[in-house]
Short mmCIF file of C-alpha atoms and ligand atoms in Angstrom, two decimals:
data_model
loop_
_atom_site.label_atom_id
_atom_site.label_comp_id
_atom_site.label_asym_id
_atom_site.label_seq_id
_atom_site.Cartn_x
_atom_site.Cartn_y
_atom_site.Cartn_z
CA UNK A 1 -35.64 62.90 188.00
CA UNK A 2 -39.22 63.23 186.80
CA UNK A 3 -42.07 61.09 188.17
CA UNK A 4 -42.33 58.38 185.55
CA UNK A 5 -45.31 56.67 187.18
CA UNK A 6 -47.31 59.90 187.01
CA UNK A 7 -46.29 60.45 183.38
CA UNK A 8 -47.27 56.90 182.45
CA UNK A 9 -50.60 57.16 184.28
CA UNK A 10 -51.44 60.36 182.42
CA UNK A 11 -50.47 58.79 179.08
CA UNK A 12 -52.83 55.89 179.87
CA UNK A 13 -55.64 58.25 180.92
CA UNK A 14 -55.28 60.31 177.74
CA UNK A 15 -55.30 57.11 175.65
CA UNK A 16 -58.89 56.54 176.85
CA UNK A 17 -60.06 59.71 175.08
CA UNK A 18 -61.22 58.88 171.55
CA UNK A 19 -60.18 55.25 172.09
CA UNK A 20 -60.96 52.88 169.21
CA UNK A 21 -61.65 49.16 169.32
CA UNK A 22 -58.24 48.68 167.72
CA UNK A 23 -56.65 50.08 170.90
CA UNK A 24 -55.54 53.28 169.20
CA UNK A 25 -57.24 56.67 169.19
CA UNK A 26 -59.04 58.97 166.76
CA UNK A 27 -59.04 62.61 167.87
CA UNK A 28 -59.63 64.90 164.94
CA UNK A 29 -59.37 68.63 165.47
CA UNK A 30 -62.35 70.63 166.78
CA UNK A 31 -64.28 67.42 167.60
CA UNK A 32 -65.67 66.37 170.99
CA UNK A 33 -62.78 63.93 171.36
CA UNK A 34 -60.14 66.59 170.85
CA UNK A 35 -61.98 68.92 173.22
CA UNK A 36 -62.13 66.18 175.87
CA UNK A 37 -58.39 65.53 175.42
CA UNK A 38 -57.60 69.22 175.91
CA UNK A 39 -59.86 69.37 178.98
CA UNK A 40 -58.03 66.43 180.53
CA UNK A 41 -54.65 67.98 179.71
CA UNK A 42 -55.82 71.30 181.21
CA UNK A 43 -56.66 69.45 184.44
CA UNK A 44 -53.13 67.96 184.48
CA UNK A 45 -51.71 71.46 183.94
CA UNK A 46 -53.73 72.73 186.89
CA UNK A 47 -52.48 69.85 189.06
CA UNK A 48 -48.98 70.90 188.08
CA UNK A 49 -49.64 74.41 189.38
CA UNK A 50 -49.54 76.00 185.92
CA UNK A 51 -51.54 79.02 184.80
CA UNK A 52 -53.84 77.64 182.10
CA UNK A 53 -55.24 79.50 179.11
CA UNK A 54 -56.29 78.92 175.49
CA UNK A 55 -55.61 81.22 172.58
CA UNK A 56 -57.79 82.24 169.62
CA UNK A 57 -57.14 78.98 167.73
CA UNK A 58 -57.59 76.70 170.73
CA UNK A 59 -53.89 76.22 171.48
CA UNK A 60 -53.76 75.21 175.16
CA UNK A 61 -51.00 76.67 177.35
CA UNK A 62 -49.83 76.09 180.92
CA UNK A 63 -47.36 78.68 182.18
CA UNK A 64 -44.90 78.64 185.06
CA UNK A 65 -43.43 82.04 185.81
CA UNK A 66 -39.73 82.76 185.84
CA UNK A 67 -37.86 85.19 188.07
CA UNK A 68 -38.10 87.62 185.17
CA UNK A 69 -41.70 87.45 183.95
CA UNK A 70 -40.84 89.71 181.02
CA UNK A 71 -38.12 87.38 179.77
CA UNK A 72 -38.95 85.35 176.66
CA UNK A 73 -40.45 82.00 177.68
CA UNK A 74 -39.13 78.55 176.89
CA UNK A 75 -41.99 76.71 175.18
CA UNK A 76 -42.23 72.91 175.39
CA UNK A 77 -45.02 70.64 174.20
CA UNK A 78 -46.63 68.94 171.21
CA UNK A 79 -50.21 68.11 170.17
CA UNK A 80 -53.13 65.93 171.31
CA UNK A 81 -55.02 65.56 168.03
CA UNK A 82 -54.39 62.31 166.15
CA UNK A 83 -54.74 60.75 162.74
CA UNK A 84 -57.63 58.32 162.17
CA UNK A 85 -56.71 55.18 164.11
CA UNK A 86 -53.53 56.71 165.49
CA UNK A 87 -51.36 55.58 168.38
CA UNK A 88 -51.13 56.76 171.97
CA UNK A 89 -47.71 58.45 171.91
CA UNK A 90 -47.59 60.66 168.79
CA UNK A 91 -48.22 64.08 170.37
CA UNK A 92 -49.40 63.17 173.90
CA UNK A 93 -45.87 62.23 175.00
CA UNK A 94 -44.53 65.72 174.27
CA UNK A 95 -47.42 67.51 175.98
CA UNK A 96 -47.46 65.30 179.07
CA UNK A 97 -43.66 65.30 179.34
CA UNK A 98 -43.76 69.11 179.21
CA UNK A 99 -46.24 69.14 182.10
CA UNK A 100 -44.07 66.65 183.98
CA UNK A 101 -41.04 68.92 183.51
CA UNK A 102 -42.89 71.96 184.86
CA UNK A 103 -44.43 70.00 187.74
CA UNK A 104 -41.03 68.56 188.72
CA UNK A 105 -39.61 72.10 188.75
CA UNK A 106 -42.53 73.18 190.94
CA UNK A 107 -42.11 70.29 193.37
CA UNK A 108 -38.38 70.90 193.68
CA UNK A 109 -38.89 74.63 194.16
CA UNK A 110 -36.66 75.31 191.16
CA UNK A 111 -36.54 78.94 190.10
CA UNK A 112 -35.79 79.69 186.47
CA UNK A 113 -35.00 83.09 184.99
CA UNK A 114 -37.31 82.61 182.04
CA UNK A 115 -40.91 81.41 182.25
CA UNK A 116 -41.60 77.87 181.04
CA UNK A 117 -44.75 77.31 179.02
CA UNK A 118 -46.26 73.97 178.05
CA UNK A 119 -48.39 73.86 174.89
CA UNK A 120 -50.86 71.45 173.32
CA UNK A 121 -51.11 72.75 169.75
CA UNK A 122 -54.35 72.68 167.78
CA UNK A 123 -54.39 70.27 164.82
CA UNK A 124 -50.82 69.26 164.15
CA UNK A 125 -51.78 66.23 162.08
CA UNK A 126 -53.88 67.75 159.31
CA UNK A 127 -55.95 64.58 159.39
CA UNK A 128 -59.34 66.30 159.25
CA UNK A 129 -58.82 69.11 156.72
CA UNK A 130 -55.78 67.80 154.79
CA UNK A 131 -54.11 70.90 156.19
CA UNK A 132 -52.28 70.77 159.49
CA UNK A 133 -50.25 72.66 162.07
CA UNK A 134 -53.10 75.14 162.42
CA UNK A 135 -52.18 76.15 165.97
CA UNK A 136 -48.44 76.51 165.39
CA UNK A 137 -48.99 78.48 162.18
CA UNK A 138 -51.24 80.83 164.16
CA UNK A 139 -48.61 81.18 166.89
CA UNK A 140 -46.04 82.11 164.25
CA UNK A 141 -48.49 84.62 162.75
CA UNK A 142 -48.48 82.91 159.35
CA UNK A 143 -51.98 81.40 159.34
CA UNK A 144 -54.24 83.26 156.91
CA UNK A 145 -58.04 83.47 156.86
CA UNK A 146 -57.85 82.08 153.31
CA UNK A 147 -56.30 78.89 154.70
CA UNK A 148 -59.31 78.44 156.99
CA UNK A 149 -61.32 77.57 153.85
CA UNK A 150 -59.84 74.05 153.74
CA UNK A 151 -62.71 71.59 154.17
CA UNK A 152 -63.13 68.17 155.72
CA UNK A 153 -64.84 65.25 153.96
CA UNK A 154 -68.26 66.53 155.05
CA UNK A 155 -67.60 69.94 153.48
CA UNK A 156 -67.10 71.70 156.84
CA UNK A 157 -64.37 74.33 156.64
CA UNK A 158 -61.79 75.02 159.33
CA UNK A 159 -63.52 78.37 159.92
CA UNK A 160 -66.91 76.65 160.43
CA UNK A 161 -65.39 74.04 162.73
CA UNK A 162 -63.80 76.83 164.76
CA UNK A 163 -67.13 78.66 165.03
CA UNK A 164 -68.80 75.44 166.23
CA UNK A 165 -66.27 75.47 169.08
CA UNK A 166 -66.93 79.11 169.95
CA UNK A 167 -63.71 80.35 168.32
CA UNK A 168 -63.65 83.36 165.99
CA UNK A 169 -61.86 82.81 162.66
CA UNK A 170 -61.50 86.58 162.26
CA UNK A 171 -59.42 86.71 165.43
CA UNK A 172 -56.68 84.19 164.61
CA UNK A 173 -54.20 87.08 164.52
CA UNK A 174 -54.56 87.33 168.32
CA UNK A 175 -52.86 83.94 168.66
CA UNK A 176 -49.64 85.26 167.07
CA UNK A 177 -46.73 85.69 169.46
CA UNK A 178 -44.52 88.73 168.96
CA UNK A 179 -40.95 88.27 167.77
CA UNK A 180 -38.57 87.78 170.75
CA UNK A 181 -41.40 86.59 173.02
CA UNK A 182 -40.10 83.01 172.98
CA UNK A 183 -36.55 81.97 173.87
CA UNK A 184 -36.92 78.51 172.33
CA UNK A 185 -39.36 75.77 171.39
CA UNK A 186 -38.38 72.23 172.41
CA UNK A 187 -40.49 69.15 171.67
CA UNK A 188 -40.09 65.59 172.89
CA UNK A 189 -41.53 63.08 170.42
CA UNK A 190 -41.36 59.43 169.52
CA UNK A 191 -39.06 58.85 166.56
CA UNK A 192 -41.74 57.04 164.50
CA UNK A 193 -38.92 55.29 162.66
CA UNK A 194 -36.36 52.56 163.30
CA UNK A 195 -33.07 54.43 163.52
CA UNK A 196 -32.72 54.63 167.33
CA UNK A 197 -33.93 51.07 167.78
CA UNK A 198 -31.40 49.77 165.27
CA UNK A 199 -28.64 51.73 167.06
CA UNK A 200 -29.77 50.33 170.43
CA UNK A 201 -30.24 53.87 171.76
CA UNK A 202 -33.13 55.28 173.84
CA UNK A 203 -32.77 58.95 172.87
CA UNK A 204 -31.70 61.02 169.86
CA UNK A 205 -31.00 64.68 169.10
CA UNK A 206 -32.96 65.91 166.08
CA UNK A 207 -30.90 67.77 163.48
CA UNK A 208 -33.68 68.83 161.11
CA UNK A 209 -37.19 68.03 159.90
CA UNK A 210 -38.12 66.77 156.43
CA UNK A 211 -41.03 68.59 154.83
CA UNK A 212 -44.11 67.30 153.07
CA UNK A 213 -45.96 68.63 150.10
CA UNK A 214 -49.57 67.45 150.06
CA UNK A 215 -51.58 67.43 146.83
CA UNK A 216 -54.99 66.36 145.64
CA UNK A 217 -54.98 64.65 142.24
CA UNK A 218 -58.27 64.44 140.33
CA UNK A 219 -58.81 62.11 137.37
CA UNK A 220 -61.87 62.55 135.16
CA UNK A 221 -62.80 59.74 132.78
CA UNK A 222 -66.14 58.41 131.60
CA UNK A 223 -68.59 56.33 133.57
CA UNK A 224 -69.88 53.35 131.63
CA UNK A 225 -71.24 49.82 131.71
CA UNK A 226 -68.63 47.32 132.87
CA UNK A 227 -70.09 44.58 130.67
CA UNK A 228 -70.77 46.35 127.40
CA UNK A 229 -67.86 48.77 127.00
CA UNK A 230 -64.90 47.20 125.15
CA UNK A 231 -61.54 47.80 126.80
CA UNK A 232 -60.22 49.97 123.98
CA UNK A 233 -63.21 52.34 124.18
CA UNK A 234 -62.85 53.08 127.88
CA UNK A 235 -61.67 56.17 129.69
CA UNK A 236 -61.23 54.59 133.09
CA UNK A 237 -60.31 57.17 135.73
CA UNK A 238 -59.18 54.56 138.25
CA UNK A 239 -56.91 52.74 135.80
CA UNK A 240 -55.15 56.06 135.17
CA UNK A 241 -54.97 56.86 138.89
CA UNK A 242 -53.56 53.42 139.66
CA UNK A 243 -50.81 53.99 137.12
CA UNK A 244 -50.00 57.32 138.77
CA UNK A 245 -49.85 55.68 142.21
CA UNK A 246 -47.24 53.32 140.82
CA UNK A 247 -45.35 56.30 139.33
CA UNK A 248 -45.26 57.90 142.81
CA UNK A 249 -43.63 54.76 144.18
CA UNK A 250 -41.14 54.55 141.31
CA UNK A 251 -40.05 58.19 141.35
CA UNK A 252 -39.73 58.46 145.15
CA UNK A 253 -37.73 55.21 145.25
CA UNK A 254 -35.46 56.37 142.42
CA UNK A 255 -34.58 59.56 144.32
CA UNK A 256 -33.29 57.59 147.30
CA UNK A 257 -33.99 60.03 150.11
CA UNK A 258 -37.58 60.88 149.14
CA UNK A 259 -40.72 59.15 150.36
CA UNK A 260 -44.02 59.26 148.46
CA UNK A 261 -47.40 57.98 149.62
CA UNK A 262 -50.88 57.75 148.15
CA UNK A 263 -52.97 57.35 151.29
CA UNK A 264 -56.43 58.31 150.10
CA UNK A 265 -58.46 57.08 147.16
CA UNK A 266 -61.99 58.18 146.26
CA UNK A 267 -63.76 56.38 143.43
CA UNK A 268 -67.00 57.57 141.83
CA UNK A 269 -69.57 56.31 141.29
CA UNK A 270 -68.06 53.29 143.05
CA UNK A 271 -70.21 50.48 141.64
CA UNK A 272 -68.90 46.94 141.04
CA UNK A 273 -70.25 47.01 137.47
CA UNK A 274 -69.51 50.64 136.61
CA UNK A 275 -66.37 51.99 134.98
CA UNK A 276 -65.01 54.66 137.37
CA UNK A 277 -65.70 58.16 136.02
CA UNK A 278 -63.97 60.26 138.66
CA UNK A 279 -61.15 59.45 141.05
CA UNK A 280 -59.39 61.50 143.68
CA UNK A 281 -55.99 60.54 145.04
CA UNK A 282 -53.97 62.18 147.78
CA UNK A 283 -50.21 62.57 147.43
CA UNK A 284 -47.81 63.01 150.38
CA UNK A 285 -44.24 63.58 149.18
CA UNK A 286 -41.31 64.37 151.49
CA UNK A 287 -37.58 64.86 151.61
CA UNK A 288 -35.14 66.56 153.94
CA UNK A 289 -33.83 68.26 150.78
CA UNK A 290 -36.42 70.58 149.28
CA UNK A 291 -34.83 70.64 145.82
CA UNK A 292 -34.90 66.84 145.55
CA UNK A 293 -38.51 66.70 146.72
CA UNK A 294 -39.60 69.32 144.22
CA UNK A 295 -37.76 67.54 141.41
CA UNK A 296 -39.52 64.26 142.25
CA UNK A 297 -42.83 66.13 142.37
CA UNK A 298 -42.19 67.57 138.88
CA UNK A 299 -41.36 64.14 137.49
CA UNK A 300 -44.51 62.59 138.96
CA UNK A 301 -46.76 65.35 137.60
CA UNK A 302 -45.14 65.26 134.15
CA UNK A 303 -45.64 61.50 133.87
CA UNK A 304 -49.19 61.75 135.26
CA UNK A 305 -50.15 64.35 132.64
CA UNK A 306 -48.63 62.29 129.82
CA UNK A 307 -50.29 59.04 130.77
CA UNK A 308 -53.67 60.71 131.32
CA UNK A 309 -53.42 62.32 127.90
CA UNK A 310 -52.67 58.95 126.35
CA UNK A 311 -55.74 57.50 128.10
CA UNK A 312 -58.04 60.43 127.29
CA UNK A 313 -58.52 61.06 131.01
CA UNK A 314 -58.66 64.58 132.45
CA UNK A 315 -56.06 65.42 135.10
CA UNK A 316 -56.09 68.24 137.61
CA UNK A 317 -54.09 68.79 140.76
CA UNK A 318 -53.92 71.31 143.58
CA UNK A 319 -51.50 71.85 146.44
CA UNK A 320 -53.07 71.37 149.88
CA UNK A 321 -49.97 72.32 151.83
CA UNK A 322 -46.31 72.78 151.00
CA UNK A 323 -43.79 72.98 153.81
CA UNK A 324 -40.11 73.79 153.86
CA UNK A 325 -37.59 71.48 155.57
CA UNK A 326 -35.93 73.08 158.59
CA UNK A 327 -32.70 72.73 160.52
CA UNK A 328 -32.87 72.60 164.29
CA UNK A 329 -31.17 75.40 166.23
CA UNK A 330 -27.56 74.83 167.32
CA UNK A 331 -28.37 76.43 170.69
CA UNK A 332 -31.25 74.07 171.42
CA UNK A 333 -29.36 71.05 170.08
CA UNK A 334 -26.47 72.00 172.36
CA UNK A 335 -28.78 72.09 175.40
CA UNK A 336 -30.21 68.67 174.47
CA UNK A 337 -26.73 67.22 173.92
CA UNK A 338 -25.55 68.56 177.30
CA UNK A 339 -28.65 67.09 178.98
CA UNK A 340 -27.93 63.68 177.40
CA UNK A 341 -24.30 63.82 178.52
CA UNK A 342 -25.31 64.81 182.06
CA UNK A 343 -27.56 61.75 182.21
CA UNK A 344 -24.84 59.45 180.86
CA UNK A 345 -26.63 58.91 177.54
CA UNK A 346 -24.75 58.69 174.24
CA UNK A 347 -25.72 61.64 172.06
CA UNK A 348 -26.90 60.59 168.65
CA UNK A 349 -27.98 62.93 165.85
CA UNK A 350 -30.78 62.06 163.45
CA UNK A 351 -33.21 63.84 161.13
CA UNK A 352 -36.99 63.63 161.45
CA UNK A 353 -38.90 62.04 158.59
CA UNK A 354 -42.22 63.09 160.17
CA UNK A 355 -43.37 66.70 160.19
CA UNK A 356 -43.75 68.59 163.47
CA UNK A 357 -45.09 71.92 164.76
CA UNK A 358 -41.56 73.26 165.27
CA UNK A 359 -41.33 73.65 161.46
CA UNK A 360 -43.82 76.49 161.68
CA UNK A 361 -41.96 78.23 164.51
CA UNK A 362 -38.45 78.61 163.05
CA UNK A 363 -39.19 82.21 162.07
CA UNK A 364 -40.26 82.98 165.64
CA UNK A 365 -37.65 81.34 167.86
CA UNK A 366 -34.89 78.70 167.95
CA UNK A 367 -36.42 75.22 167.59
CA UNK A 368 -35.21 71.80 168.69
CA UNK A 369 -36.52 68.28 169.24
CA UNK A 370 -35.67 65.17 171.25
CA UNK A 371 -36.64 61.75 169.91
CA UNK A 372 -37.11 58.55 171.83
CA UNK A 373 -36.98 55.04 170.44
CA UNK A 374 -40.14 53.68 168.76
CA UNK A 375 -40.84 49.94 168.86
CA UNK A 376 -40.35 48.54 165.32
CA UNK A 377 -40.58 52.13 164.04
CA UNK A 378 -44.37 51.81 163.91
CA UNK A 379 -46.47 54.99 164.03
CA UNK A 380 -49.80 56.38 162.79
CA UNK A 381 -50.94 52.94 163.83
CA UNK A 382 -52.60 51.63 167.04
CA UNK A 383 -49.51 49.45 167.62
CA UNK A 384 -47.32 52.54 168.11
CA UNK A 385 -45.26 51.94 171.28
CA UNK A 386 -42.39 53.30 173.32
CA UNK A 387 -41.40 51.77 176.66
CA UNK A 388 -42.02 53.44 180.01
CA UNK A 389 -38.24 53.54 180.55
CA UNK A 390 -37.63 55.33 177.25
CA UNK A 391 -40.45 57.81 177.93
CA UNK A 392 -38.82 58.50 181.31
CA UNK A 393 -35.36 58.84 179.73
CA UNK A 394 -36.61 61.30 177.12
CA UNK A 395 -38.54 63.30 179.70
CA UNK A 396 -35.45 63.58 181.90
CA UNK A 397 -33.49 64.89 178.91
CA UNK A 398 -36.32 67.36 178.29
CA UNK A 399 -36.21 68.40 181.96
CA UNK A 400 -32.50 69.18 181.96
CA UNK A 401 -32.48 70.85 178.54
CA UNK A 402 -35.48 73.01 179.50
CA UNK A 403 -33.90 73.90 182.82
CA UNK A 404 -30.71 74.89 181.02
CA UNK A 405 -32.51 77.05 178.43
CA UNK A 406 -34.80 78.64 181.04
CA UNK A 407 -31.91 79.41 183.40
CA UNK A 408 -30.05 81.57 180.89
CA UNK A 409 -30.03 85.32 181.33
CA UNK A 410 -31.71 87.37 178.63
C1 GLV B 1 -47.51 64.19 160.97
O1 GLV B 1 -47.41 63.34 161.82
C2 GLV B 1 -46.92 64.00 159.67
O2 GLV B 1 -45.69 63.90 159.60
O3 GLV B 1 -47.69 63.90 158.70
MN1 MN B 2 -46.73 64.21 166.26
MN1 MN B 3 -48.44 62.23 163.57
#
């Protein structure tokens, strides 16, 4: 069994980095807070006896050799960046549990055939640049220099942010792992939903991951005096955008399995007595079924264009990122199921509504995930919580599944 007190202590220590008054954390990618989080995690990796290194995009790795150092490694981990005002478990649990797994192997003198590597990926969340999974895309060799042009709110591009951290955007290709270099990727994560809690179960086996499409929607109307412009003569960009936000809710609800969110709203000029002339909305739309998601997206855009035309408001939209839903590997799911059974836990299959780095890696190696129960399903929120017992349970499942996958002959 893993050392739950050590795991819990490390989770608490990491929660101090980028801590907000709300009790949650803000650790955006390539900031001092994210750097400090990676430094702390690197020190934990060193304590665990792992060989620590960072790649060309800042992905942090800790490696434990196997009997066959040339065998493809089993990669476990997650991320340490967060959304603005995020919780203390989304990401850190998977990284720290991975270290705990490797350290427990070390302390028990366990020898595996395959190396085990623990990773803290760079920018899973996409919270800074509205474009995420930068590190895992790079590992899969799919990150392009063009994609490094995405900018944050201050107009700083990913490439510039990398340069500020001493990383070279022109060298992202060096982070790519060759085909057949990884035997599997396995991530422990909080569920961030209510399914396990409602089933009364601590742990679940992830079957697949729903995929988001992220868009920016821009509405252009006419700025004017709030007191002198009659209602019928207005071209109010915010009134149009508000109608579209309601359309997002209607269309996603009508599809049943889809979820649609407008999480960002920018209003210009933003005066109490000025009719809004320009509005930007974000759209996050997801489904485990790509066809359904794309159909809902089409419906939303069609209705948005029609209602903007009726209002005389300009409408433009661009895709920020579009992901494809993935199925988890049968091999990795089997190892997780066997680990659950060995620990006397009921195996329970569920899909992930949240996106995860594994989505980027399916072309590189078999991918799987383990979920643990989230309190009230709350996440991307300072109140995010999973109990110490459930973190320990999930980490023990991760230990046995990793041991199984790493013990297999090539
Ligand atoms: C990441 O947590 C996401 O699902 O957006
Ligand atoms: Mn996460
Ligand atoms: Mn998240």
